[in-house]
PDB file of C-alpha atoms and ligand atoms in Angstrom:
ATOM      1  CA  MET A   1     -18.882 -13.441  -8.586  1.00  0.00           C
ATOM      2  CA  THR A   2     -17.084 -11.590  -5.768  1.00  0.00           C
ATOM      3  CA  THR A   3     -15.361  -8.393  -6.832  1.00  0.00           C
ATOM      4  CA  THR A   4     -12.297  -7.569  -4.755  1.00  0.00           C
ATOM      5  CA  LEU A   5      -9.783  -4.723  -4.754  1.00  0.00           C
ATOM      6  CA  ILE A   6      -6.438  -5.084  -2.992  1.00  0.00           C
ATOM      7  CA  THR A   7      -4.208  -2.031  -2.653  1.00  0.00           C
ATOM      8  CA  GLY A   8      -0.456  -2.573  -2.924  1.00  0.00           C
ATOM      9  CA  ALA A   9      -1.044  -5.990  -4.480  1.00  0.00           C
ATOM     10  CA  ASN A  10       1.930  -6.086  -6.829  1.00  0.00           C
ATOM     11  CA  LYS A  11       4.091  -7.901  -4.263  1.00  0.00           C
ATOM     12  CA  GLY A  12       4.336  -9.217  -0.716  1.00  0.00           C
ATOM     13  CA  LEU A  13       1.230  -9.920   1.358  1.00  0.00           C
ATOM     14  CA  GLY A  14      -1.062  -8.130  -1.100  1.00  0.00           C
ATOM     15  CA  PHE A  15       0.126 -10.286  -4.016  1.00  0.00           C
ATOM     16  CA  GLU A  16      -0.304 -13.510  -2.000  1.00  0.00           C
ATOM     17  CA  THR A  17      -3.772 -12.401  -0.861  1.00  0.00           C
ATOM     18  CA  ALA A  18      -4.703 -11.749  -4.493  1.00  0.00           C
ATOM     19  CA  ARG A  19      -3.402 -15.162  -5.547  1.00  0.00           C
ATOM     20  CA  ARG A  20      -5.430 -16.987  -2.900  1.00  0.00           C
ATOM     21  CA  LEU A  21      -8.637 -15.008  -3.431  1.00  0.00           C
ATOM     22  CA  ILE A  22      -8.459 -15.638  -7.174  1.00  0.00           C
ATOM     23  CA  GLU A  23      -8.060 -19.355  -6.386  1.00  0.00           C
ATOM     24  CA  ALA A  24     -11.205 -19.021  -4.252  1.00  0.00           C
ATOM     25  CA  GLY A  25     -13.086 -17.579  -7.220  1.00  0.00           C
ATOM     26  CA  HIS A  26     -12.889 -13.818  -6.624  1.00  0.00           C
ATOM     27  CA  THR A  27     -12.465 -11.367  -9.455  1.00  0.00           C
ATOM     28  CA  VAL A  28      -9.492  -9.382  -8.155  1.00  0.00           C
ATOM     29  CA  TYR A  29      -8.363  -5.883  -9.035  1.00  0.00           C
ATOM     30  CA  VAL A  30      -4.664  -5.531  -8.294  1.00  0.00           C
ATOM     31  CA  GLY A  31      -4.095  -1.967  -7.135  1.00  0.00           C
ATOM     32  CA  ALA A  32      -0.532  -0.766  -7.694  1.00  0.00           C
ATOM     33  CA  ARG A  33       1.008   2.681  -7.837  1.00  0.00           C
ATOM     34  CA  HIS A  34       3.484   1.773 -10.604  1.00  0.00           C
ATOM     35  CA  ALA A  35       1.742   0.641 -13.790  1.00  0.00           C
ATOM     36  CA  HIS A  36       4.487  -1.664 -15.011  1.00  0.00           C
ATOM     37  CA  ARG A  37       4.723  -3.501 -11.648  1.00  0.00           C
ATOM     38  CA  GLY A  38       0.957  -3.729 -11.363  1.00  0.00           C
ATOM     39  CA  ARG A  39       0.414  -4.945 -14.928  1.00  0.00           C
ATOM     40  CA  GLU A  40       3.098  -7.572 -14.577  1.00  0.00           C
ATOM     41  CA  ALA A  41       1.657  -8.814 -11.258  1.00  0.00           C
ATOM     42  CA  ALA A  42      -1.900  -8.853 -12.635  1.00  0.00           C
ATOM     43  CA  ALA A  43      -0.759 -10.836 -15.686  1.00  0.00           C
ATOM     44  CA  ARG A  44       0.982 -13.419 -13.460  1.00  0.00           C
ATOM     45  CA  LEU A  45      -2.110 -13.703 -11.261  1.00  0.00           C
ATOM     46  CA  GLY A  46      -4.845 -13.637 -13.870  1.00  0.00           C
ATOM     47  CA  ALA A  47      -6.168 -10.489 -12.198  1.00  0.00           C
ATOM     48  CA  ARG A  48      -7.210  -7.059 -13.442  1.00  0.00           C
ATOM     49  CA  PHE A  49      -4.863  -4.139 -12.941  1.00  0.00           C
ATOM     50  CA  VAL A  50      -5.910  -0.746 -11.661  1.00  0.00           C
ATOM     51  CA  GLN A  51      -3.442   2.096 -11.183  1.00  0.00           C
ATOM     52  CA  LEU A  52      -3.812   3.283  -7.600  1.00  0.00           C
ATOM     53  CA  ASP A  53      -1.412   5.402  -5.556  1.00  0.00           C
ATOM     54  CA  VAL A  54      -3.036   5.767  -2.151  1.00  0.00           C
ATOM     55  CA  THR A  55      -1.263   9.095  -1.548  1.00  0.00           C
ATOM     56  CA  ASP A  56      -2.733  10.636  -4.698  1.00  0.00           C
ATOM     57  CA  GLU A  57      -6.379  11.720  -4.502  1.00  0.00           C
ATOM     58  CA  GLY A  58      -6.715  11.883  -8.299  1.00  0.00           C
ATOM     59  CA  SER A  59      -5.345   8.377  -8.739  1.00  0.00           C
ATOM     60  CA  VAL A  60      -7.694   6.981  -6.067  1.00  0.00           C
ATOM     61  CA  LYS A  61     -10.747   8.693  -7.609  1.00  0.00           C
ATOM     62  CA  ALA A  62      -9.814   7.442 -11.085  1.00  0.00           C
ATOM     63  CA  ALA A  63      -9.412   3.899  -9.708  1.00  0.00           C
ATOM     64  CA  ALA A  64     -12.890   4.048  -8.153  1.00  0.00           C
ATOM     65  CA  GLU A  65     -14.350   5.286 -11.432  1.00  0.00           C
ATOM     66  CA  PHE A  66     -12.566   2.486 -13.302  1.00  0.00           C
ATOM     67  CA  VAL A  67     -13.996  -0.222 -11.004  1.00  0.00           C
ATOM     68  CA  ARG A  68     -17.457   1.408 -11.107  1.00  0.00           C
ATOM     69  CA  ALA A  69     -17.488   1.386 -14.902  1.00  0.00           C
ATOM     70  CA  ASP A  70     -16.065  -2.161 -15.049  1.00  0.00           C
ATOM     71  CA  ALA A  71     -17.987  -3.925 -12.258  1.00  0.00           C
ATOM     72  CA  GLY A  72     -20.584  -1.500 -10.886  1.00  0.00           C
ATOM     73  CA  ARG A  73     -19.853  -2.461  -7.285  1.00  0.00           C
ATOM     74  CA  LEU A  74     -17.144  -3.660  -4.896  1.00  0.00           C
ATOM     75  CA  ASP A  75     -17.696  -6.610  -2.531  1.00  0.00           C
ATOM     76  CA  VAL A  76     -14.312  -6.744  -0.794  1.00  0.00           C
ATOM     77  CA  LEU A  77     -11.768  -3.967  -0.225  1.00  0.00           C
ATOM     78  CA  VAL A  78      -8.393  -4.926   1.231  1.00  0.00           C
ATOM     79  CA  ASN A  79      -6.504  -1.824   2.360  1.00  0.00           C
ATOM     80  CA  ASN A  80      -3.071  -3.442   2.312  1.00  0.00           C
ATOM     81  CA  ALA A  81      -0.719  -0.789   0.883  1.00  0.00           C
ATOM     82  CA  GLY A  82       1.740   0.307   3.533  1.00  0.00           C
ATOM     83  CA  ILE A  83       5.252   1.600   4.094  1.00  0.00           C
ATOM     84  CA  ALA A  84       7.767   1.024   6.892  1.00  0.00           C
ATOM     85  CA  GLY A  85       8.314   4.764   7.189  1.00  0.00           C
ATOM     86  CA  ALA A  86      11.413   6.477   8.552  1.00  0.00           C
ATOM     87  CA  ARG A  87      12.865   3.245  10.027  1.00  0.00           C
ATOM     88  CA  LYS A  88      14.309   5.120  13.035  1.00  0.00           C
ATOM     89  CA  LEU A  89      14.207   2.045  15.287  1.00  0.00           C
ATOM     90  CA  GLY A  90      14.542   3.080  18.943  1.00  0.00           C
ATOM     91  CA  ARG A  91      15.434   6.653  17.889  1.00  0.00           C
ATOM     92  CA  VAL A  92      12.115   8.230  18.777  1.00  0.00           C
ATOM     93  CA  GLY A  93      13.643  11.670  19.368  1.00  0.00           C
ATOM     94  CA  GLU A  94      14.927  11.804  15.793  1.00  0.00           C
ATOM     95  CA  VAL A  95      11.512  11.350  14.178  1.00  0.00           C
ATOM     96  CA  THR A  96      10.307  14.583  12.577  1.00  0.00           C
ATOM     97  CA  GLY A  97       6.849  15.887  11.805  1.00  0.00           C
ATOM     98  CA  SER A  98       7.688  15.402   8.172  1.00  0.00           C
ATOM     99  CA  ASP A  99       8.516  11.709   8.820  1.00  0.00           C
ATOM    100  CA  MET A 100       5.133  11.347  10.489  1.00  0.00           C
ATOM    101  CA  MET A 101       3.337  13.049   7.570  1.00  0.00           C
ATOM    102  CA  THR A 102       5.005  10.739   5.062  1.00  0.00           C
ATOM    103  CA  THR A 103       4.216   7.544   6.957  1.00  0.00           C
ATOM    104  CA  TYR A 104       0.657   8.559   7.797  1.00  0.00           C
ATOM    105  CA  ASP A 105       0.034   9.728   4.231  1.00  0.00           C
ATOM    106  CA  THR A 106       0.274   6.119   3.063  1.00  0.00           C
ATOM    107  CA  ASN A 107      -0.669   4.053   6.115  1.00  0.00           C
ATOM    108  CA  VAL A 108      -3.566   6.146   7.468  1.00  0.00           C
ATOM    109  CA  PHE A 109      -4.663   8.949   5.120  1.00  0.00           C
ATOM    110  CA  GLY A 110      -4.204   6.645   2.121  1.00  0.00           C
ATOM    111  CA  LEU A 111      -6.560   4.110   3.661  1.00  0.00           C
ATOM    112  CA  VAL A 112      -9.147   6.842   4.264  1.00  0.00           C
ATOM    113  CA  ARG A 113      -8.744   8.198   0.705  1.00  0.00           C
ATOM    114  CA  VAL A 114      -9.372   4.740  -0.734  1.00  0.00           C
ATOM    115  CA  THR A 115     -12.221   3.858   1.624  1.00  0.00           C
ATOM    116  CA  HIS A 116     -13.920   7.214   1.057  1.00  0.00           C
ATOM    117  CA  ALA A 117     -13.722   6.867  -2.732  1.00  0.00           C
ATOM    118  CA  PHE A 118     -14.970   3.252  -2.750  1.00  0.00           C
ATOM    119  CA  LEU A 119     -17.785   3.585  -0.163  1.00  0.00           C
ATOM    120  CA  PRO A 120     -20.508   4.071  -2.808  1.00  0.00           C
ATOM    121  CA  LEU A 121     -19.311   0.934  -4.614  1.00  0.00           C
ATOM    122  CA  LEU A 122     -19.194  -1.038  -1.342  1.00  0.00           C
ATOM    123  CA  GLU A 123     -22.712   0.126  -0.537  1.00  0.00           C
ATOM    124  CA  ALA A 124     -23.820  -1.280  -3.903  1.00  0.00           C
ATOM    125  CA  SER A 125     -22.743  -4.775  -2.751  1.00  0.00           C
ATOM    126  CA  ASP A 126     -25.055  -7.260  -0.980  1.00  0.00           C
ATOM    127  CA  ALA A 127     -22.358  -8.247   1.532  1.00  0.00           C
ATOM    128  CA  PRO A 128     -19.559  -5.673   1.577  1.00  0.00           C
ATOM    129  CA  VAL A 129     -16.360  -6.370   3.490  1.00  0.00           C
ATOM    130  CA  VAL A 130     -13.338  -4.181   4.248  1.00  0.00           C
ATOM    131  CA  VAL A 131     -10.072  -5.570   5.635  1.00  0.00           C
ATOM    132  CA  ASN A 132      -7.533  -3.044   6.895  1.00  0.00           C
ATOM    133  CA  VAL A 133      -4.006  -4.383   7.301  1.00  0.00           C
ATOM    134  CA  SER A 134      -2.613  -3.184  10.626  1.00  0.00           C
ATOM    135  CA  SER A 135       0.150  -4.815  12.699  1.00  0.00           C
ATOM    136  CA  GLY A 136       0.810  -6.175  16.178  1.00  0.00           C
ATOM    137  CA  LEU A 137       3.057  -3.112  16.437  1.00  0.00           C
ATOM    138  CA  GLY A 138      -0.148  -1.050  16.333  1.00  0.00           C
ATOM    139  CA  SER A 139      -1.512  -2.705  19.466  1.00  0.00           C
ATOM    140  CA  LEU A 140      -1.203  -0.509  22.574  1.00  0.00           C
ATOM    141  CA  ALA A 141      -1.524  -3.631  24.741  1.00  0.00           C
ATOM    142  CA  ALA A 142       1.195  -5.637  22.927  1.00  0.00           C
ATOM    143  CA  THR A 143       3.685  -2.765  22.699  1.00  0.00           C
ATOM    144  CA  ALA A 144       3.236  -1.986  26.438  1.00  0.00           C
ATOM    145  CA  ASP A 145       3.740  -5.608  27.581  1.00  0.00           C
ATOM    146  CA  PRO A 146       7.422  -6.430  28.305  1.00  0.00           C
ATOM    147  CA  SER A 147       6.770 -10.125  27.715  1.00  0.00           C
ATOM    148  CA  ARG A 148       5.788  -9.454  24.081  1.00  0.00           C
ATOM    149  CA  VAL A 149       8.231  -9.093  21.188  1.00  0.00           C
ATOM    150  CA  GLU A 150       6.315  -5.968  20.081  1.00  0.00           C
ATOM    151  CA  PHE A 151       7.553  -4.254  23.285  1.00  0.00           C
ATOM    152  CA  GLN A 152      11.115  -4.247  21.861  1.00  0.00           C
ATOM    153  CA  VAL A 153      10.192  -2.520  18.587  1.00  0.00           C
ATOM    154  CA  THR A 154       9.982   1.231  19.116  1.00  0.00           C
ATOM    155  CA  LEU A 155       9.021   2.980  15.885  1.00  0.00           C
ATOM    156  CA  LEU A 156       7.200   6.262  16.473  1.00  0.00           C
ATOM    157  CA  ASP A 157       5.760   6.742  13.014  1.00  0.00           C
ATOM    158  CA  TYR A 158       5.039   3.179  11.852  1.00  0.00           C
ATOM    159  CA  ASN A 159       3.609   1.818  15.117  1.00  0.00           C
ATOM    160  CA  SER A 160       1.373   4.814  15.781  1.00  0.00           C
ATOM    161  CA  SER A 161       0.133   4.805  12.180  1.00  0.00           C
ATOM    162  CA  LYS A 162      -0.964   1.195  12.623  1.00  0.00           C
ATOM    163  CA  THR A 163      -2.728   2.115  15.903  1.00  0.00           C
ATOM    164  CA  ALA A 164      -4.551   4.956  14.154  1.00  0.00           C
ATOM    165  CA  LEU A 165      -5.612   2.536  11.439  1.00  0.00           C
ATOM    166  CA  VAL A 166      -7.355   0.340  14.034  1.00  0.00           C
ATOM    167  CA  MET A 167      -9.330   3.291  15.428  1.00  0.00           C
ATOM    168  CA  VAL A 168     -10.204   4.386  11.891  1.00  0.00           C
ATOM    169  CA  THR A 169     -11.510   0.856  11.293  1.00  0.00           C
ATOM    170  CA  SER A 170     -13.584   0.961  14.471  1.00  0.00           C
ATOM    171  CA  GLN A 171     -15.133   4.330  13.555  1.00  0.00           C
ATOM    172  CA  TYR A 172     -16.050   3.165  10.029  1.00  0.00           C
ATOM    173  CA  ALA A 173     -17.560  -0.023  11.484  1.00  0.00           C
ATOM    174  CA  LYS A 174     -19.899   1.984  13.717  1.00  0.00           C
ATOM    175  CA  ALA A 175     -20.846   4.411  10.959  1.00  0.00           C
ATOM    176  CA  PHE A 176     -21.549   1.696   8.350  1.00  0.00           C
ATOM    177  CA  PRO A 177     -23.156  -1.290  10.092  1.00  0.00           C
ATOM    178  CA  ALA A 178     -24.022  -2.904   6.753  1.00  0.00           C
ATOM    179  CA  ILE A 179     -20.318  -3.134   5.871  1.00  0.00           C
ATOM    180  CA  ARG A 180     -17.987  -5.570   7.743  1.00  0.00           C
ATOM    181  CA  PHE A 181     -14.922  -3.472   8.664  1.00  0.00           C
ATOM    182  CA  ASN A 182     -12.063  -5.256  10.440  1.00  0.00           C
ATOM    183  CA  ALA A 183      -8.360  -4.687  11.049  1.00  0.00           C
ATOM    184  CA  VAL A 184      -5.864  -7.543  10.922  1.00  0.00           C
ATOM    185  CA  ASP A 185      -2.312  -8.279  12.033  1.00  0.00           C
ATOM    186  CA  PRO A 186      -0.605 -10.626   9.546  1.00  0.00           C
ATOM    187  CA  GLY A 187       2.339 -11.235  11.916  1.00  0.00           C
ATOM    188  CA  TYR A 188       6.035 -10.793  11.219  1.00  0.00           C
ATOM    189  CA  THR A 189       6.362 -11.883   7.597  1.00  0.00           C
ATOM    190  CA  ALA A 190       9.334 -11.967   5.235  1.00  0.00           C
ATOM    191  CA  THR A 191       8.684  -9.231   2.652  1.00  0.00           C
ATOM    192  CA  ASP A 192      10.489  -6.211   1.193  1.00  0.00           C
ATOM    193  CA  LEU A 193       8.996  -4.121   4.029  1.00  0.00           C
ATOM    194  CA  ASN A 194      11.432  -5.653   6.537  1.00  0.00           C
ATOM    195  CA  GLY A 195      14.248  -6.730   4.217  1.00  0.00           C
ATOM    196  CA  HIS A 196      12.838 -10.277   4.356  1.00  0.00           C
ATOM    197  CA  GLN A 197      13.702 -10.573   8.067  1.00  0.00           C
ATOM    198  CA  GLY A 198      10.160 -11.662   8.964  1.00  0.00           C
ATOM    199  CA  THR A 199       9.855 -15.138  10.452  1.00  0.00           C
ATOM    200  CA  GLN A 200       6.709 -16.180   8.572  1.00  0.00           C
ATOM    201  CA  THR A 201       6.160 -16.893   4.887  1.00  0.00           C
ATOM    202  CA  VAL A 202       3.747 -14.743   2.883  1.00  0.00           C
ATOM    203  CA  GLU A 203       1.458 -17.778   2.729  1.00  0.00           C
ATOM    204  CA  GLU A 204       1.288 -17.757   6.548  1.00  0.00           C
ATOM    205  CA  GLY A 205       1.037 -13.979   6.834  1.00  0.00           C
ATOM    206  CA  ALA A 206      -1.763 -13.639   4.292  1.00  0.00           C
ATOM    207  CA  GLU A 207      -3.899 -16.256   6.079  1.00  0.00           C
ATOM    208  CA  ILE A 208      -5.767 -13.828   8.373  1.00  0.00           C
ATOM    209  CA  ILE A 209      -6.218 -11.281   5.570  1.00  0.00           C
ATOM    210  CA  ILE A 210      -7.831 -13.962   3.408  1.00  0.00           C
ATOM    211  CA  ARG A 211      -9.961 -15.267   6.287  1.00  0.00           C
ATOM    212  CA  MET A 212     -11.337 -11.805   7.094  1.00  0.00           C
ATOM    213  CA  ALA A 213     -11.815 -10.988   3.393  1.00  0.00           C
ATOM    214  CA  SER A 214     -13.983 -14.112   3.153  1.00  0.00           C
ATOM    215  CA  ILE A 215     -16.430 -13.473   6.023  1.00  0.00           C
ATOM    216  CA  GLY A 216     -20.070 -13.181   5.117  1.00  0.00           C
ATOM    217  CA  ALA A 217     -22.663 -10.552   6.012  1.00  0.00           C
ATOM    218  CA  ASP A 218     -23.022 -12.184   9.460  1.00  0.00           C
ATOM    219  CA  GLY A 219     -19.279 -11.967  10.216  1.00  0.00           C
ATOM    220  CA  PRO A 220     -17.751  -9.732  12.893  1.00  0.00           C
ATOM    221  CA  THR A 221     -17.204  -5.999  12.412  1.00  0.00           C
ATOM    222  CA  GLY A 222     -15.144  -3.361  14.201  1.00  0.00           C
ATOM    223  CA  GLY A 223     -12.570  -5.881  15.425  1.00  0.00           C
ATOM    224  CA  PHE A 224      -8.834  -6.476  15.221  1.00  0.00           C
ATOM    225  CA  PHE A 225      -7.742 -10.049  14.459  1.00  0.00           C
ATOM    226  CA  ASP A 226      -4.628 -12.129  13.994  1.00  0.00           C
ATOM    227  CA  LYS A 227      -4.346 -15.796  13.068  1.00  0.00           C
ATOM    228  CA  THR A 228      -5.155 -16.842  16.656  1.00  0.00           C
ATOM    229  CA  GLY A 229      -8.296 -14.714  16.983  1.00  0.00           C
ATOM    230  CA  PRO A 230      -9.127 -11.266  18.388  1.00  0.00           C
ATOM    231  CA  VAL A 231      -6.114  -9.036  19.170  1.00  0.00           C
ATOM    232  CA  VAL A 232      -6.090  -7.116  22.449  1.00  0.00           C
ATOM    233  CA  TRP A 233      -5.632  -3.486  21.434  1.00  0.00           C
TER     234      TRP A 233
HETATM  235  N1  NAP B 301       5.666  -7.896   6.547  1.00  0.00           N
HETATM  236  C1  NAP B 301       5.306  -7.818   7.814  1.00  0.00           C
HETATM  237  O1  NAP B 301       5.968  -8.372   8.721  1.00  0.00           O
HETATM  238  C2  NAP B 301       4.073  -7.057   8.189  1.00  0.00           C
HETATM  239  C3  NAP B 301       3.594  -7.191   9.506  1.00  0.00           C
HETATM  240  C4  NAP B 301       2.451  -6.487   9.883  1.00  0.00           C
HETATM  241  C5  NAP B 301       1.803  -5.685   8.951  1.00  0.00           C
HETATM  242  N2  NAP B 301       2.290  -5.576   7.682  1.00  0.00           N
HETATM  243  C6  NAP B 301       1.559  -4.716   6.748  1.00  0.00           C
HETATM  244  O2  NAP B 301       1.211  -5.493   5.609  1.00  0.00           O
HETATM  245  C7  NAP B 301       0.997  -4.625   4.487  1.00  0.00           C
HETATM  246  C8  NAP B 301       1.729  -5.191   3.280  1.00  0.00           C
HETATM  247  O3  NAP B 301       3.119  -5.111   3.531  1.00  0.00           O
HETATM  248  P1  NAP B 301       4.194  -6.175   2.987  1.00  0.00           P
HETATM  249  O4  NAP B 301       4.873  -6.721   4.181  1.00  0.00           O
HETATM  250  O5  NAP B 301       3.583  -7.072   1.989  1.00  0.00           O
HETATM  251  O6  NAP B 301       5.235  -5.164   2.313  1.00  0.00           O
HETATM  252  P2  NAP B 301       5.722  -4.951   0.801  1.00  0.00           P
HETATM  253  O7  NAP B 301       6.121  -6.250   0.188  1.00  0.00           O
HETATM  254  O8  NAP B 301       6.715  -3.851   0.898  1.00  0.00           O
HETATM  255  O9  NAP B 301       4.396  -4.463   0.059  1.00  0.00           O
HETATM  256  C9  NAP B 301       3.848  -3.191   0.290  1.00  0.00           C
HETATM  257  C10 NAP B 301       2.943  -2.865  -0.870  1.00  0.00           C
HETATM  258  O10 NAP B 301       2.382  -1.575  -0.636  1.00  0.00           O
HETATM  259  C11 NAP B 301       2.571  -0.809  -1.829  1.00  0.00           C
HETATM  260  N3  NAP B 301       2.559   0.619  -1.590  1.00  0.00           N
HETATM  261  C12 NAP B 301       3.392   1.376  -0.839  1.00  0.00           C
HETATM  262  N4  NAP B 301       3.051   2.668  -0.942  1.00  0.00           N
HETATM  263  C13 NAP B 301       1.993   2.739  -1.784  1.00  0.00           C
HETATM  264  C14 NAP B 301       1.208   3.789  -2.301  1.00  0.00           C
HETATM  265  N5  NAP B 301       1.450   5.074  -2.000  1.00  0.00           N
HETATM  266  N6  NAP B 301       0.172   3.480  -3.113  1.00  0.00           N
HETATM  267  C15 NAP B 301      -0.089   2.208  -3.454  1.00  0.00           C
HETATM  268  N7  NAP B 301       0.648   1.165  -3.032  1.00  0.00           N
HETATM  269  C16 NAP B 301       1.670   1.442  -2.200  1.00  0.00           C
HETATM  270  C17 NAP B 301       3.892  -1.297  -2.383  1.00  0.00           C
HETATM  271  O11 NAP B 301       4.044  -0.898  -3.732  1.00  0.00           O
HETATM  272  P3  NAP B 301       5.516  -0.680  -4.419  1.00  0.00           P
HETATM  273  O12 NAP B 301       5.974  -2.028  -4.885  1.00  0.00           O
HETATM  274  O13 NAP B 301       5.232   0.279  -5.528  1.00  0.00           O
HETATM  275  O14 NAP B 301       6.414  -0.113  -3.356  1.00  0.00           O
HETATM  276  C18 NAP B 301       3.690  -2.793  -2.210  1.00  0.00           C
HETATM  277  O15 NAP B 301       2.882  -3.313  -3.220  1.00  0.00           O
HETATM  278  C19 NAP B 301       1.488  -3.241   4.938  1.00  0.00           C
HETATM  279  O16 NAP B 301       0.378  -2.451   5.292  1.00  0.00           O
HETATM  280  C20 NAP B 301       2.342  -3.556   6.172  1.00  0.00           C
HETATM  281  O17 NAP B 301       2.413  -2.462   7.058  1.00  0.00           O
HETATM  282  C21 NAP B 301       3.398  -6.240   7.281  1.00  0.00           C
END
């Protein structure tokens, strides 16, 4: 039995990832900040619900204690919860320090809060895996290349938070060689995050998350992947 926690799994890419991993035989904990949304999603999926607001240290610690008492270990952690942030597209000069704090609190610090709290449970697994959901907008190479669509999307807080997330992934990978830590770019996917403007379905977007959540102990670590393979970052 593979025990998996997905943050922000009550909808969007996290929900689809949960659905597919349950199909593949995982026992999935649906992490959600709002209990009613999380319970409803878990009931639809046949998953377990755990209250988890990644910006709230107490909530994250309680979630780790809940999974410890329930399962004793964690095999797969998918750090999926994320926010679009201030949405000041192209208006870099209008982004405030407070905007940055808010976006990073979920997209970067939240990931570290969750990873930090669950490390002992991951270390109790025989083949622990962590998947951190970044974005092509977090790639320095893609956003600096005029031939790429990512070049057109200037979002100071969101893009830089997703870059930071990749470096955080790389540092964890070096520090914990027994745990497979990778970042992924799902691609532009129709979800609430972008008002359903994304060009892919959630089934397509979740593909790389599922693939990297399913690697074994001999899989890659410290990388950044999209559906076509390694991402240049
Ligand atoms: N969609 C895309 O095109 C795209 C592309 C690249 C990367 N991504 C990344 O993919 C991930 C999933 O996004 P999505 O597109 O599926 O968006 P979504 O449908 O808006 O889902 C985001 C999820 O994160 C949760 N969340 C937000 N803040 C949270 C917090 N403080 N604590 C716990 N959960 C929180 C949301 O919960 P609530 O329902 O309570 O708000 C929701 O479940 C994000 O990290 C996003 O940056 C998305």
